[in-house]
Amino acid sequence: MKKLIVSSLLSALMFLMPFNMTAFAEDSKMTPSVATAYTMECTSEGVVSVTDTNGVCSPFSITSTISGYTQQTITGDPAGVVVYPTVASGAGGMGVTIECSSDWNGAMAMDLTDSNGNVNVREVRVVSNGTSTLSDMYHDSPECVILTFRRIPPGVSVFVKVWIYG
């Protein structure tokens, strides 16, 4: 019975809401905004130019770049690898390639975060012998990119090479 009363009241309220709107004098002073169309030229490097309908190029740059590499042997659970980019500017897309080799044939779980607090992936599967490629990730010029590996058995070591790019 309670549910029926509550649902009836809500229905009545929803029906009456449009009739309860009021207009103010200030509303009539509003001017409509004029939309501007822009053309963006995109390449594999990202957005390279932005022009308006008159062909005028915007004075700002919205491209980004990131590049870095590291390699090391990891052991333990968890184990971390930190990549310090040699170049990082702007904000945009990023890819990562992880190449692993080990006497152990298995899979690890990996998280990828950066020094700016961006969490790009959690619990992604990375094989202990092979190459994994991740794409469509985001960077905003971090000081470092952190890869945390878990589920490495005790006494096992994995040689890891990591490239970041974008």
PDB file of C-alpha atoms in Angstrom:
ATOM      1  CA  MET A   1       0.000   0.000   0.000  1.00  0.00           C
ATOM      2  CA  LYS A   2       2.886   2.353   0.858  1.00  0.00           C
ATOM      3  CA  LYS A   3       4.501   1.735  -2.535  1.00  0.00           C
ATOM      4  CA  LEU A   4       1.228   2.513  -4.319  1.00  0.00           C
ATOM      5  CA  ILE A   5       0.844   5.848  -2.493  1.00  0.00           C
ATOM      6  CA  VAL A   6       4.495   6.832  -3.113  1.00  0.00           C
ATOM      7  CA  SER A   7       4.327   5.933  -6.802  1.00  0.00           C
ATOM      8  CA  SER A   8       1.036   7.846  -7.180  1.00  0.00           C
ATOM      9  CA  LEU A   9       2.546  10.940  -5.566  1.00  0.00           C
ATOM     10  CA  LEU A  10       5.640  10.753  -7.753  1.00  0.00           C
ATOM     11  CA  SER A  11       3.514  10.372 -10.893  1.00  0.00           C
ATOM     12  CA  ALA A  12       1.410  13.403  -9.947  1.00  0.00           C
ATOM     13  CA  LEU A  13       4.524  15.446  -9.186  1.00  0.00           C
ATOM     14  CA  MET A  14       6.142  14.546 -12.517  1.00  0.00           C
ATOM     15  CA  PHE A  15       2.928  15.510 -14.343  1.00  0.00           C
ATOM     16  CA  LEU A  16       2.639  18.895 -12.596  1.00  0.00           C
ATOM     17  CA  MET A  17       6.312  19.926 -12.818  1.00  0.00           C
ATOM     18  CA  PRO A  18       6.141  21.394 -16.377  1.00  0.00           C
ATOM     19  CA  PHE A  19       3.186  23.607 -15.374  1.00  0.00           C
ATOM     20  CA  ASN A  20       5.105  25.072 -12.451  1.00  0.00           C
ATOM     21  CA  MET A  21       7.898  26.705 -14.487  1.00  0.00           C
ATOM     22  CA  THR A  22       8.158  30.479 -14.461  1.00  0.00           C
ATOM     23  CA  ALA A  23       9.920  32.835 -16.874  1.00  0.00           C
ATOM     24  CA  PHE A  24      11.898  35.820 -15.700  1.00  0.00           C
ATOM     25  CA  ALA A  25      12.415  39.143 -17.451  1.00  0.00           C
ATOM     26  CA  GLU A  26      16.155  38.463 -17.711  1.00  0.00           C
ATOM     27  CA  ASP A  27      15.444  35.448 -19.949  1.00  0.00           C
ATOM     28  CA  SER A  28      14.273  37.750 -22.751  1.00  0.00           C
ATOM     29  CA  LYS A  29      17.645  39.606 -22.727  1.00  0.00           C
ATOM     30  CA  MET A  30      19.615  36.474 -23.613  1.00  0.00           C
ATOM     31  CA  THR A  31      21.138  36.427 -27.071  1.00  0.00           C
ATOM     32  CA  PRO A  32      21.502  33.210 -28.993  1.00  0.00           C
ATOM     33  CA  SER A  33      25.069  31.973 -29.359  1.00  0.00           C
ATOM     34  CA  VAL A  34      26.593  31.569 -32.788  1.00  0.00           C
ATOM     35  CA  ALA A  35      28.196  28.213 -33.448  1.00  0.00           C
ATOM     36  CA  THR A  36      31.581  28.080 -35.155  1.00  0.00           C
ATOM     37  CA  ALA A  37      32.655  25.062 -37.179  1.00  0.00           C
ATOM     38  CA  TYR A  38      36.271  23.914 -37.042  1.00  0.00           C
ATOM     39  CA  THR A  39      38.210  21.504 -39.244  1.00  0.00           C
ATOM     40  CA  MET A  40      40.827  19.345 -37.532  1.00  0.00           C
ATOM     41  CA  GLU A  41      43.657  17.703 -39.476  1.00  0.00           C
ATOM     42  CA  CYS A  42      44.742  14.444 -37.849  1.00  0.00           C
ATOM     43  CA  THR A  43      47.768  12.265 -38.554  1.00  0.00           C
ATOM     44  CA  SER A  44      49.411   9.403 -36.706  1.00  0.00           C
ATOM     45  CA  GLU A  45      51.042  12.108 -34.573  1.00  0.00           C
ATOM     46  CA  GLY A  46      47.630  13.360 -33.423  1.00  0.00           C
ATOM     47  CA  VAL A  47      45.845  16.626 -34.269  1.00  0.00           C
ATOM     48  CA  VAL A  48      48.250  18.757 -36.330  1.00  0.00           C
ATOM     49  CA  SER A  49      46.065  21.767 -37.216  1.00  0.00           C
ATOM     50  CA  VAL A  50      42.727  23.357 -36.409  1.00  0.00           C
ATOM     51  CA  THR A  51      41.099  25.821 -38.821  1.00  0.00           C
ATOM     52  CA  ASP A  52      37.812  27.690 -38.661  1.00  0.00           C
ATOM     53  CA  THR A  53      35.279  28.153 -41.503  1.00  0.00           C
ATOM     54  CA  ASN A  54      37.320  31.083 -42.879  1.00  0.00           C
ATOM     55  CA  GLY A  55      40.489  28.962 -43.105  1.00  0.00           C
ATOM     56  CA  VAL A  56      42.157  30.723 -40.174  1.00  0.00           C
ATOM     57  CA  CYS A  57      44.448  28.416 -38.225  1.00  0.00           C
ATOM     58  CA  SER A  58      43.995  28.440 -34.456  1.00  0.00           C
ATOM     59  CA  PRO A  59      46.983  29.884 -32.586  1.00  0.00           C
ATOM     60  CA  PHE A  60      47.276  27.014 -30.116  1.00  0.00           C
ATOM     61  CA  SER A  61      48.966  23.651 -30.398  1.00  0.00           C
ATOM     62  CA  ILE A  62      47.164  20.560 -29.157  1.00  0.00           C
ATOM     63  CA  THR A  63      49.700  17.911 -30.084  1.00  0.00           C
ATOM     64  CA  SER A  64      51.407  15.664 -27.593  1.00  0.00           C
ATOM     65  CA  THR A  65      54.370  13.333 -27.489  1.00  0.00           C
ATOM     66  CA  ILE A  66      55.844  10.797 -25.105  1.00  0.00           C
ATOM     67  CA  SER A  67      58.766   8.420 -25.514  1.00  0.00           C
ATOM     68  CA  GLY A  68      60.809   6.257 -23.159  1.00  0.00           C
ATOM     69  CA  TYR A  69      62.438   2.864 -22.608  1.00  0.00           C
ATOM     70  CA  THR A  70      63.736   0.749 -19.746  1.00  0.00           C
ATOM     71  CA  GLN A  71      64.713  -2.842 -19.064  1.00  0.00           C
ATOM     72  CA  GLN A  72      65.278  -4.792 -15.866  1.00  0.00           C
ATOM     73  CA  THR A  73      64.900  -8.150 -14.189  1.00  0.00           C
ATOM     74  CA  ILE A  74      61.993  -8.348 -11.748  1.00  0.00           C
ATOM     75  CA  THR A  75      61.265 -10.799  -8.930  1.00  0.00           C
ATOM     76  CA  GLY A  76      58.715 -10.901  -6.129  1.00  0.00           C
ATOM     77  CA  ASP A  77      55.034 -10.240  -5.851  1.00  0.00           C
ATOM     78  CA  PRO A  78      54.427  -7.383  -6.534  1.00  0.00           C
ATOM     79  CA  ALA A  79      57.350  -6.132  -8.652  1.00  0.00           C
ATOM     80  CA  GLY A  80      57.575  -2.740 -10.274  1.00  0.00           C
ATOM     81  CA  VAL A  81      59.163  -1.244 -13.362  1.00  0.00           C
ATOM     82  CA  VAL A  82      59.446   2.537 -13.730  1.00  0.00           C
ATOM     83  CA  VAL A  83      59.917   4.220 -17.112  1.00  0.00           C
ATOM     84  CA  TYR A  84      61.196   7.800 -17.110  1.00  0.00           C
ATOM     85  CA  PRO A  85      60.245   9.387 -20.458  1.00  0.00           C
ATOM     86  CA  THR A  86      63.057  11.013 -22.421  1.00  0.00           C
ATOM     87  CA  VAL A  87      60.379  13.222 -24.009  1.00  0.00           C
ATOM     88  CA  ALA A  88      56.921  14.072 -22.637  1.00  0.00           C
ATOM     89  CA  SER A  89      54.860  17.074 -23.695  1.00  0.00           C
ATOM     90  CA  GLY A  90      51.196  17.939 -23.964  1.00  0.00           C
ATOM     91  CA  ALA A  91      48.381  15.517 -23.293  1.00  0.00           C
ATOM     92  CA  GLY A  92      47.209  12.773 -25.594  1.00  0.00           C
ATOM     93  CA  GLY A  93      47.432   9.156 -26.606  1.00  0.00           C
ATOM     94  CA  MET A  94      50.044   6.671 -25.485  1.00  0.00           C
ATOM     95  CA  GLY A  95      51.009   3.105 -26.302  1.00  0.00           C
ATOM     96  CA  VAL A  96      53.168   0.621 -24.398  1.00  0.00           C
ATOM     97  CA  THR A  97      55.026  -2.473 -25.574  1.00  0.00           C
ATOM     98  CA  ILE A  98      56.191  -4.977 -22.946  1.00  0.00           C
ATOM     99  CA  GLU A  99      58.607  -7.747 -23.918  1.00  0.00           C
ATOM    100  CA  CYS A 100      59.227 -10.451 -21.299  1.00  0.00           C
ATOM    101  CA  SER A 101      61.477 -13.502 -21.080  1.00  0.00           C
ATOM    102  CA  SER A 102      61.797 -16.040 -18.255  1.00  0.00           C
ATOM    103  CA  ASP A 103      62.474 -19.700 -17.445  1.00  0.00           C
ATOM    104  CA  TRP A 104      58.895 -19.705 -16.129  1.00  0.00           C
ATOM    105  CA  ASN A 105      56.038 -20.024 -18.618  1.00  0.00           C
ATOM    106  CA  GLY A 106      53.070 -18.254 -17.123  1.00  0.00           C
ATOM    107  CA  ALA A 107      51.104 -15.022 -16.977  1.00  0.00           C
ATOM    108  CA  MET A 108      51.283 -12.013 -14.690  1.00  0.00           C
ATOM    109  CA  ALA A 109      48.711  -9.365 -13.853  1.00  0.00           C
ATOM    110  CA  MET A 110      49.853  -5.810 -14.534  1.00  0.00           C
ATOM    111  CA  ASP A 111      48.641  -2.327 -13.578  1.00  0.00           C
ATOM    112  CA  LEU A 112      49.850   0.766 -15.437  1.00  0.00           C
ATOM    113  CA  THR A 113      49.728   4.140 -13.692  1.00  0.00           C
ATOM    114  CA  ASP A 114      51.747   7.332 -13.903  1.00  0.00           C
ATOM    115  CA  SER A 115      53.136  10.017 -11.627  1.00  0.00           C
ATOM    116  CA  ASN A 116      50.143  12.284 -12.370  1.00  0.00           C
ATOM    117  CA  GLY A 117      47.713   9.740 -10.921  1.00  0.00           C
ATOM    118  CA  ASN A 118      46.324   8.401 -14.204  1.00  0.00           C
ATOM    119  CA  VAL A 119      45.397   4.717 -14.020  1.00  0.00           C
ATOM    120  CA  ASN A 120      45.461   3.403 -17.587  1.00  0.00           C
ATOM    121  CA  VAL A 121      44.983  -0.319 -16.977  1.00  0.00           C
ATOM    122  CA  ARG A 122      44.363  -2.684 -14.087  1.00  0.00           C
ATOM    123  CA  GLU A 123      44.882  -6.436 -13.996  1.00  0.00           C
ATOM    124  CA  VAL A 124      45.852  -6.753 -17.661  1.00  0.00           C
ATOM    125  CA  ARG A 125      47.341 -10.155 -18.557  1.00  0.00           C
ATOM    126  CA  VAL A 126      51.034 -10.113 -19.544  1.00  0.00           C
ATOM    127  CA  VAL A 127      52.805 -13.343 -20.513  1.00  0.00           C
ATOM    128  CA  SER A 128      56.205 -14.170 -19.003  1.00  0.00           C
ATOM    129  CA  ASN A 129      57.628 -15.134 -22.420  1.00  0.00           C
ATOM    130  CA  GLY A 130      56.421 -12.936 -25.230  1.00  0.00           C
ATOM    131  CA  THR A 131      55.352  -9.451 -26.220  1.00  0.00           C
ATOM    132  CA  SER A 132      52.263  -7.561 -25.057  1.00  0.00           C
ATOM    133  CA  THR A 133      51.134  -4.322 -26.690  1.00  0.00           C
ATOM    134  CA  LEU A 134      48.709  -1.852 -25.129  1.00  0.00           C
ATOM    135  CA  SER A 135      47.212   1.102 -26.996  1.00  0.00           C
ATOM    136  CA  ASP A 136      44.581   3.826 -26.618  1.00  0.00           C
ATOM    137  CA  MET A 137      45.937   4.965 -23.266  1.00  0.00           C
ATOM    138  CA  TYR A 138      46.253   8.540 -21.990  1.00  0.00           C
ATOM    139  CA  HIS A 139      49.228  10.608 -20.869  1.00  0.00           C
ATOM    140  CA  ASP A 140      49.542  14.194 -19.705  1.00  0.00           C
ATOM    141  CA  SER A 141      53.331  14.574 -19.619  1.00  0.00           C
ATOM    142  CA  PRO A 142      54.087  12.458 -16.522  1.00  0.00           C
ATOM    143  CA  GLU A 143      57.498  12.376 -14.882  1.00  0.00           C
ATOM    144  CA  CYS A 144      57.305   8.576 -14.913  1.00  0.00           C
ATOM    145  CA  VAL A 145      55.111   5.646 -15.935  1.00  0.00           C
ATOM    146  CA  ILE A 146      54.825   2.797 -13.391  1.00  0.00           C
ATOM    147  CA  LEU A 147      54.118  -0.818 -14.307  1.00  0.00           C
ATOM    148  CA  THR A 148      53.271  -3.069 -11.349  1.00  0.00           C
ATOM    149  CA  PHE A 149      53.420  -6.824 -11.953  1.00  0.00           C
ATOM    150  CA  ARG A 150      51.723  -9.366  -9.693  1.00  0.00           C
ATOM    151  CA  ARG A 151      51.322 -13.148  -9.577  1.00  0.00           C
ATOM    152  CA  ILE A 152      55.004 -13.928 -10.100  1.00  0.00           C
ATOM    153  CA  PRO A 153      55.754 -17.203  -8.278  1.00  0.00           C
ATOM    154  CA  PRO A 154      58.374 -17.188  -5.482  1.00  0.00           C
ATOM    155  CA  GLY A 155      61.940 -17.681  -6.726  1.00  0.00           C
ATOM    156  CA  VAL A 156      61.064 -16.751 -10.330  1.00  0.00           C
ATOM    157  CA  SER A 157      62.673 -13.874 -12.223  1.00  0.00           C
ATOM    158  CA  VAL A 158      61.389 -12.214 -15.403  1.00  0.00           C
ATOM    159  CA  PHE A 159      63.481 -10.014 -17.698  1.00  0.00           C
ATOM    160  CA  VAL A 160      61.267  -7.111 -18.826  1.00  0.00           C
ATOM    161  CA  LYS A 161      61.773  -4.510 -21.586  1.00  0.00           C
ATOM    162  CA  VAL A 162      59.263  -1.644 -21.761  1.00  0.00           C
ATOM    163  CA  TRP A 163      58.772   0.993 -24.479  1.00  0.00           C
ATOM    164  CA  ILE A 164      56.334   3.896 -24.093  1.00  0.00           C
ATOM    165  CA  TYR A 165      55.411   6.029 -27.083  1.00  0.00           C
ATOM    166  CA  GLY A 166      52.804   8.361 -28.460  1.00  0.00           C
TER     167      GLY A 166
END
